[in-house]
């Protein structure tokens, strides 16, 4: 270290050591470099610091790129399935998320309250599925990033407000989805289609059906909708049908729960594996352990369509609630 360095250099160096972020370190390093007299004896030192500076700048740049990529519309997946709540402004999407999960979204009587998506975990039988509240879909304001999120849904809960022209809302929202390559279907065949993006099973939730009078309106709406999509009346305010809604979500997702059991031990009834309807013993084995599926010979099953402890092969189709003991 050359000895003829001015006091400004040492001040900047001290701040450099104390710096908490790369951004601060860059500023200090620039000051240190500026304070070092330029002559042969300081060549090495200046070279080292210039390299350090360029590494720090690269790190900051790379971090910025990552941050931009991870937009607020990118929601981390959690649990076995994702349900995205979509709909026109003010229909009660956020109120619904707040009612059935621990999330605390902003709810207000004015439209366009929600500006960013918010996830929550919804208990459903003995599992939890991810529910995502979203900003409103409206022709007046199209948030393109929102469609990337909608494409990741295993089920779309299209919510309308019975008290405010529900058919118009339904048509506008499904029209916007179609123009962004999201087609709604009564039920996606299997979860393995997931990610192809375009055809997503949907459930129409008709909210604010608070009493009998609104129920009559709901019946009229349901008749107009026909059998295009499954539809049900709910009221977040009164709690009407929220449990039935969870069951409809389970159905709409096309999933089933399968419990594992080790020989000689009771079944592990608290933590089911979640599979797609139609999955077999081999699919289950792959979920339990990646290697297990290769060693699997037979399995014993307790549940639907079998007698207790029946031996079955790897192609046996499982049902919701089955208990499986794998034999390698
Ligand atoms: N009467 C009645 N009002 C409800 C019901 N559910 C929600 N609301 C009210 O509807 C208004 C809008 O609710 P939000 O949950 O903010 O609606 P949103 O769809 O999230 O609205 P945006 O975020 O603007 O798209 C609030 O005043 C809620 O209290 C319901 O079942 N019945
Ligand atoms: Mg909202």
Coordinates of C-alpha atoms and ligand atoms in Angstrom, one line a residue:
X1 CA 0.0 0.0 0.0
X2 CA 1.6 3.3 -1.0
X3 CA 2.1 5.7 1.9
X4 CA 1.6 9.0 0.2
X5 CA -2.2 8.8 0.1
X6 CA -4.2 11.9 1.1
X7 CA -6.7 12.0 4.0
X8 CA -9.7 12.0 1.6
X9 CA -8.7 8.6 0.5
X10 CA -8.8 7.2 4.1
X11 CA -12.1 8.8 4.8
X12 CA -13.6 7.2 1.7
X13 CA -12.0 3.9 2.6
X14 CA -13.6 4.0 6.0
X15 CA -17.0 4.7 4.5
X16 CA -16.4 1.9 2.0
X17 CA -15.8 -0.6 4.9
X18 CA -19.0 0.6 6.7
X19 CA -21.1 0.5 3.5
X20 CA -24.2 -1.7 3.6
X21 CA -25.0 -1.9 -0.1
X22 CA -23.1 -2.4 -3.3
X23 CA -24.5 0.9 -4.5
X24 CA -22.8 2.7 -1.6
X25 CA -19.6 0.7 -2.1
X26 CA -19.5 1.9 -5.7
X27 CA -19.7 5.6 -4.6
X28 CA -17.0 5.1 -2.0
X29 CA -14.7 3.3 -4.4
X30 CA -15.1 6.0 -7.0
X31 CA -14.1 8.6 -4.4
X32 CA -11.1 6.4 -3.3
X33 CA -10.0 6.1 -6.9
X34 CA -10.3 9.8 -7.4
X35 CA -8.2 10.5 -4.3
X36 CA -5.3 8.3 -5.2
X37 CA -2.5 10.2 -6.9
X38 CA -1.7 8.9 -10.4
X39 CA 1.9 7.7 -10.6
X40 CA 3.8 4.4 -11.1
X41 CA 3.7 3.6 -7.4
X42 CA -0.1 3.5 -7.3
X43 CA -0.7 1.7 -10.7
X44 CA -1.4 -1.7 -9.0
X45 CA -3.7 -0.3 -6.4
X46 CA -5.7 1.7 -9.0
X47 CA -5.9 -1.4 -11.2
X48 CA -7.3 -3.5 -8.4
X49 CA -9.9 -0.9 -7.4
X50 CA -11.0 -0.5 -11.0
X51 CA -11.6 -4.2 -11.3
X52 CA -13.5 -4.2 -8.0
X53 CA -15.6 -1.3 -9.2
X54 CA -16.5 -3.1 -12.4
X55 CA -17.5 -6.2 -10.6
X56 CA -19.7 -4.2 -8.2
X57 CA -21.3 -2.4 -11.2
X58 CA -22.1 -5.8 -12.9
X59 CA -23.6 -7.1 -9.6
X60 CA -25.9 -4.1 -9.3
X61 CA -26.9 -4.4 -12.9
X62 CA -27.6 -8.1 -12.6
X63 CA -29.7 -7.5 -9.5
X64 CA -31.7 -4.8 -11.3
X65 CA -32.5 -7.3 -14.1
X66 CA -33.7 -9.9 -11.7
X67 CA -35.8 -7.4 -9.8
X68 CA -37.4 -6.3 -13.1
X69 CA -38.1 -9.9 -14.0
X70 CA -39.7 -10.6 -10.7
X71 CA -42.6 -8.2 -11.2
X72 CA -45.3 -7.8 -8.6
X73 CA -47.5 -9.8 -10.9
X74 CA -45.2 -12.8 -10.4
X75 CA -46.6 -14.7 -7.4
X76 CA -44.7 -17.6 -6.0
X77 CA -46.6 -20.9 -6.2
X78 CA -47.5 -22.5 -3.0
X79 CA -49.5 -25.7 -2.3
X80 CA -50.8 -28.2 -4.8
X81 CA -53.0 -25.9 -6.9
X82 CA -53.6 -22.3 -7.7
X83 CA -57.0 -20.6 -8.1
X84 CA -57.0 -17.1 -9.6
X85 CA -60.0 -14.8 -8.7
X86 CA -60.8 -12.5 -11.7
X87 CA -63.7 -10.2 -12.4
X88 CA -64.9 -6.7 -13.1
X89 CA -64.3 -3.9 -10.5
X90 CA -66.0 -3.9 -7.2
X91 CA -67.6 -7.4 -7.4
X92 CA -66.0 -8.5 -4.1
X93 CA -62.9 -10.4 -5.2
X94 CA -60.8 -9.0 -2.4
X95 CA -63.6 -9.5 0.1
X96 CA -63.7 -13.1 -0.9
X97 CA -60.0 -13.7 -0.5
X98 CA -60.2 -12.0 3.0
X99 CA -63.1 -14.2 4.0
X100 CA -61.6 -17.6 3.1
X101 CA -57.9 -17.1 3.8
X102 CA -55.7 -15.4 6.4
X103 CA -54.8 -12.7 3.8
X104 CA -55.8 -9.1 4.5
X105 CA -56.5 -7.4 1.2
X106 CA -57.9 -3.9 0.9
X107 CA -61.7 -3.9 0.4
X108 CA -63.6 -0.8 -0.3
X109 CA -66.9 0.3 -1.7
X110 CA -65.1 2.1 -4.6
X111 CA -64.0 0.3 -7.8
X112 CA -60.3 -0.2 -8.7
X113 CA -59.2 -0.7 -5.1
X114 CA -56.9 -3.6 -5.8
X115 CA -53.8 -2.6 -7.9
X116 CA -51.6 -5.7 -7.4
X117 CA -52.3 -9.4 -7.0
X118 CA -52.3 -10.9 -3.5
X119 CA -52.2 -14.6 -2.6
X120 CA -53.6 -16.5 0.4
X121 CA -54.0 -20.1 1.3
X122 CA -57.5 -21.5 1.4
X123 CA -58.2 -24.5 3.6
X124 CA -60.1 -27.1 1.7
X125 CA -61.0 -30.5 3.2
X126 CA -57.6 -31.4 4.7
X127 CA -55.4 -29.5 2.2
X128 CA -54.7 -25.9 1.3
X129 CA -54.9 -24.4 -2.2
X130 CA -53.5 -21.1 -3.2
X131 CA -56.1 -18.4 -3.9
X132 CA -54.9 -15.2 -5.7
X133 CA -56.8 -11.9 -5.7
X134 CA -56.2 -9.7 -8.7
X135 CA -56.8 -6.1 -9.9
X136 CA -60.1 -5.8 -11.8
X137 CA -60.4 -6.7 -15.5
X138 CA -62.0 -3.9 -17.4
X139 CA -61.9 -2.6 -21.0
X140 CA -61.2 0.9 -19.5
X141 CA -57.8 -0.3 -18.1
X142 CA -56.0 -3.4 -19.3
X143 CA -53.0 -4.5 -17.2
X144 CA -51.1 -6.8 -19.6
X145 CA -49.0 -8.4 -16.9
X146 CA -52.1 -9.6 -15.2
X147 CA -52.8 -12.1 -18.1
X148 CA -49.4 -13.7 -17.5
X149 CA -50.6 -14.5 -13.9
X150 CA -54.0 -15.7 -15.1
X151 CA -52.3 -18.1 -17.5
X152 CA -50.7 -19.8 -14.5
X153 CA -54.1 -20.6 -12.9
X154 CA -55.3 -24.2 -12.4
X155 CA -58.8 -22.8 -12.0
X156 CA -60.2 -19.4 -12.7
X157 CA -62.9 -18.1 -10.3
X158 CA -64.7 -15.6 -12.4
X159 CA -66.6 -13.5 -9.9
X160 CA -69.6 -11.3 -10.8
X161 CA -71.8 -9.0 -8.8
X162 CA -75.5 -10.0 -8.9
X163 CA -76.4 -6.4 -7.9
X164 CA -74.7 -4.8 -10.8
X165 CA -75.5 -6.1 -14.3
X166 CA -73.9 -9.6 -13.9
X167 CA -74.3 -10.7 -17.5
X168 CA -72.6 -7.5 -18.9
X169 CA -69.7 -8.1 -16.4
X170 CA -69.4 -11.7 -17.4
X171 CA -69.3 -10.9 -21.1
X172 CA -66.8 -8.1 -20.7
X173 CA -64.4 -10.2 -18.6
X174 CA -64.6 -13.4 -20.6
X175 CA -64.2 -11.2 -23.8
X176 CA -61.0 -9.7 -22.3
X177 CA -59.7 -13.2 -21.4
X178 CA -60.4 -14.6 -24.9
X179 CA -58.6 -11.7 -26.5
X180 CA -55.6 -12.5 -24.3
X181 CA -55.8 -16.2 -25.3
X182 CA -57.4 -17.5 -22.1
X183 CA -60.4 -19.8 -22.9
X184 CA -62.6 -20.9 -20.1
X185 CA -63.7 -24.5 -19.9
X186 CA -66.1 -26.3 -17.7
X187 CA -63.3 -28.5 -16.4
X188 CA -59.8 -29.1 -17.6
X189 CA -59.3 -32.7 -18.2
X190 CA -56.1 -33.1 -16.2
X191 CA -53.7 -31.0 -14.3
X192 CA -50.9 -32.1 -16.7
X193 CA -52.2 -29.7 -19.3
X194 CA -51.2 -27.0 -16.8
X195 CA -48.9 -24.4 -18.2
X196 CA -50.0 -24.8 -21.8
X197 CA -52.1 -21.8 -20.7
X198 CA -54.9 -21.4 -23.0
X199 CA -57.7 -23.7 -21.8
X200 CA -58.3 -23.2 -18.1
X201 CA -61.2 -24.7 -16.1
X202 CA -63.4 -22.0 -14.6
X203 CA -66.1 -21.5 -12.0
X204 CA -68.4 -18.6 -12.1
X205 CA -69.1 -17.2 -8.6
X206 CA -72.1 -14.9 -8.4
X207 CA -71.4 -12.7 -5.3
X208 CA -73.6 -10.5 -3.2
X209 CA -76.6 -12.9 -3.3
X210 CA -77.3 -11.8 0.2
X211 CA -81.0 -12.7 0.4
X212 CA -84.0 -14.4 -1.4
X213 CA -84.6 -11.4 -3.6
X214 CA -81.1 -11.5 -5.0
X215 CA -81.4 -15.3 -5.2
X216 CA -84.2 -14.8 -7.7
X217 CA -82.0 -12.6 -9.8
X218 CA -79.2 -15.2 -9.6
X219 CA -81.6 -17.9 -11.0
X220 CA -82.4 -15.6 -13.9
X221 CA -78.6 -15.0 -14.5
X222 CA -77.9 -18.7 -14.3
X223 CA -80.5 -19.4 -16.9
X224 CA -79.0 -16.8 -19.3
X225 CA -75.6 -18.3 -18.8
X226 CA -76.9 -21.7 -19.7
X227 CA -74.5 -24.7 -19.1
X228 CA -71.4 -23.0 -20.5
X229 CA -69.6 -23.0 -17.1
X230 CA -70.4 -24.2 -13.6
X231 CA -72.0 -21.4 -11.6
X232 CA -72.9 -20.8 -8.0
X233 CA -74.4 -18.1 -5.8
X234 CA -72.4 -16.8 -2.9
X235 CA -72.5 -14.0 -0.4
X236 CA -69.2 -13.0 1.1
X237 CA -71.1 -10.6 3.5
X238 CA -73.5 -13.3 4.9
X239 CA -71.1 -16.2 4.3
X240 CA -73.7 -18.0 2.2
X241 CA -72.4 -20.9 0.3
X242 CA -68.7 -20.3 1.0
X243 CA -68.2 -23.9 2.1
X244 CA -70.0 -25.1 -1.0
X245 CA -67.7 -22.8 -3.0
X246 CA -64.7 -24.6 -1.6
X247 CA -66.1 -28.0 -2.6
X248 CA -66.8 -26.6 -6.1
X249 CA -63.2 -25.5 -6.3
X250 CA -62.0 -29.0 -5.3
X251 CA -64.2 -30.4 -8.1
X252 CA -63.1 -27.8 -10.6
X253 CA -59.4 -28.5 -9.9
X254 CA -59.9 -32.2 -10.7
X255 CA -57.7 -33.3 -7.9
X256 CA -57.8 -36.1 -5.3
X257 CA -56.2 -36.8 -2.0
X258 CA -54.3 -40.1 -1.4
X259 CA -52.8 -41.1 2.0
X260 CA -49.7 -43.1 2.4
X261 CA -49.3 -46.0 4.8
X262 CA -46.2 -47.9 5.9
X263 CA -46.4 -51.6 6.5
X264 CA -47.4 -52.4 10.1
X265 CA -48.2 -48.7 10.8
X266 CA -51.4 -46.7 10.8
X267 CA -52.1 -44.5 7.7
X268 CA -50.7 -41.0 7.8
X269 CA -54.1 -39.4 7.7
X270 CA -53.0 -35.8 8.4
X271 CA -51.0 -35.2 5.3
X272 CA -52.4 -36.4 2.0
X273 CA -50.6 -36.4 -1.3
X274 CA -52.5 -34.4 -3.9
X275 CA -52.9 -36.2 -7.3
X276 CA -54.9 -35.6 -10.4
X277 CA -58.2 -37.5 -10.9
X278 CA -57.4 -40.6 -12.9
X279 CA -53.9 -41.0 -11.5
X280 CA -52.6 -44.5 -10.7
X281 CA -50.6 -46.2 -8.0
X282 CA -47.5 -45.5 -10.1
X283 CA -48.2 -41.8 -10.1
X284 CA -48.6 -42.0 -6.3
X285 CA -45.3 -43.8 -5.9
X286 CA -43.6 -41.1 -8.0
X287 CA -45.0 -38.4 -5.6
X288 CA -43.9 -40.3 -2.5
X289 CA -40.4 -40.8 -3.7
X290 CA -38.8 -40.2 -7.1
X291 CA -36.9 -43.5 -7.0
X292 CA -39.8 -45.5 -5.6
X293 CA -41.6 -45.7 -8.8
X294 CA -38.9 -47.9 -10.4
X295 CA -38.8 -50.4 -7.5
X296 CA -42.6 -50.6 -7.1
X297 CA -44.1 -54.1 -7.5
X298 CA -47.5 -54.1 -5.8
X299 CA -49.5 -52.0 -3.4
X300 CA -52.2 -52.6 -0.8
X301 CA -55.2 -50.3 -0.9
X302 CA -58.0 -49.3 1.4
X303 CA -60.7 -47.1 -0.1
X304 CA -63.0 -46.9 -3.1
X305 CA -63.8 -49.9 -5.2
X306 CA -61.5 -52.3 -3.4
X307 CA -61.8 -54.5 -0.3
X308 CA -59.7 -53.4 2.7
X309 CA -56.0 -54.1 2.1
X310 CA -56.6 -55.4 -1.5
X311 CA -53.4 -56.1 -3.5
X312 CA -53.3 -54.1 -6.7
X313 CA -50.7 -53.4 -9.5
X314 CA -49.1 -50.2 -10.5
X315 CA -51.8 -49.3 -13.0
X316 CA -54.6 -49.4 -10.5
X317 CA -56.5 -46.1 -10.7
X318 CA -56.9 -44.3 -7.4
X319 CA -59.8 -42.4 -5.8
X320 CA -60.1 -39.5 -3.5
X321 CA -59.5 -40.7 0.1
X322 CA -57.7 -43.9 -0.8
X323 CA -54.9 -45.2 1.6
X324 CA -52.0 -46.8 -0.2
X325 CA -49.2 -49.1 1.2
X326 CA -46.4 -49.4 -1.4
X327 CA -44.4 -52.6 -1.7
X328 CA -41.1 -52.5 -3.5
Ligands
LIG1 N1 -73.9 -6.7 -0.3 C1 -72.7 -7.2 -0.4 N2 -71.6 -6.5 -0.5 C2 -70.4 -7.1 -0.7 C3 -70.3 -8.6 -0.7 N3 -69.0 -8.9 -0.9 C4 -68.3 -7.7 -1.0 N4 -69.1 -6.7 -0.9 C5 -68.8 -5.2 -0.9 O1 -68.5 -4.9 -2.3 C6 -67.5 -3.8 -2.3 C7 -66.3 -4.2 -3.1 O2 -65.6 -5.2 -2.5 P1 -64.1 -5.6 -2.9 O3 -63.7 -6.8 -2.3 O4 -63.2 -4.4 -2.6 O5 -64.3 -5.7 -4.5 P2 -63.2 -6.1 -5.6 O6 -63.8 -6.9 -6.6 O7 -61.9 -6.6 -4.9 O8 -62.9 -4.6 -6.2 P3 -61.6 -4.1 -7.0 O9 -60.4 -4.3 -6.2 O10 -61.9 -2.7 -7.2 O11 -61.7 -4.8 -8.3 C8 -67.2 -3.6 -0.8 O12 -67.9 -2.5 -0.3 C9 -67.6 -4.9 -0.1 O13 -67.9 -4.7 1.2 C10 -71.5 -9.3 -0.5 O14 -71.5 -10.5 -0.5 N5 -72.6 -8.6 -0.4
LIG2 MG1 -60.1 -5.8 -4.9

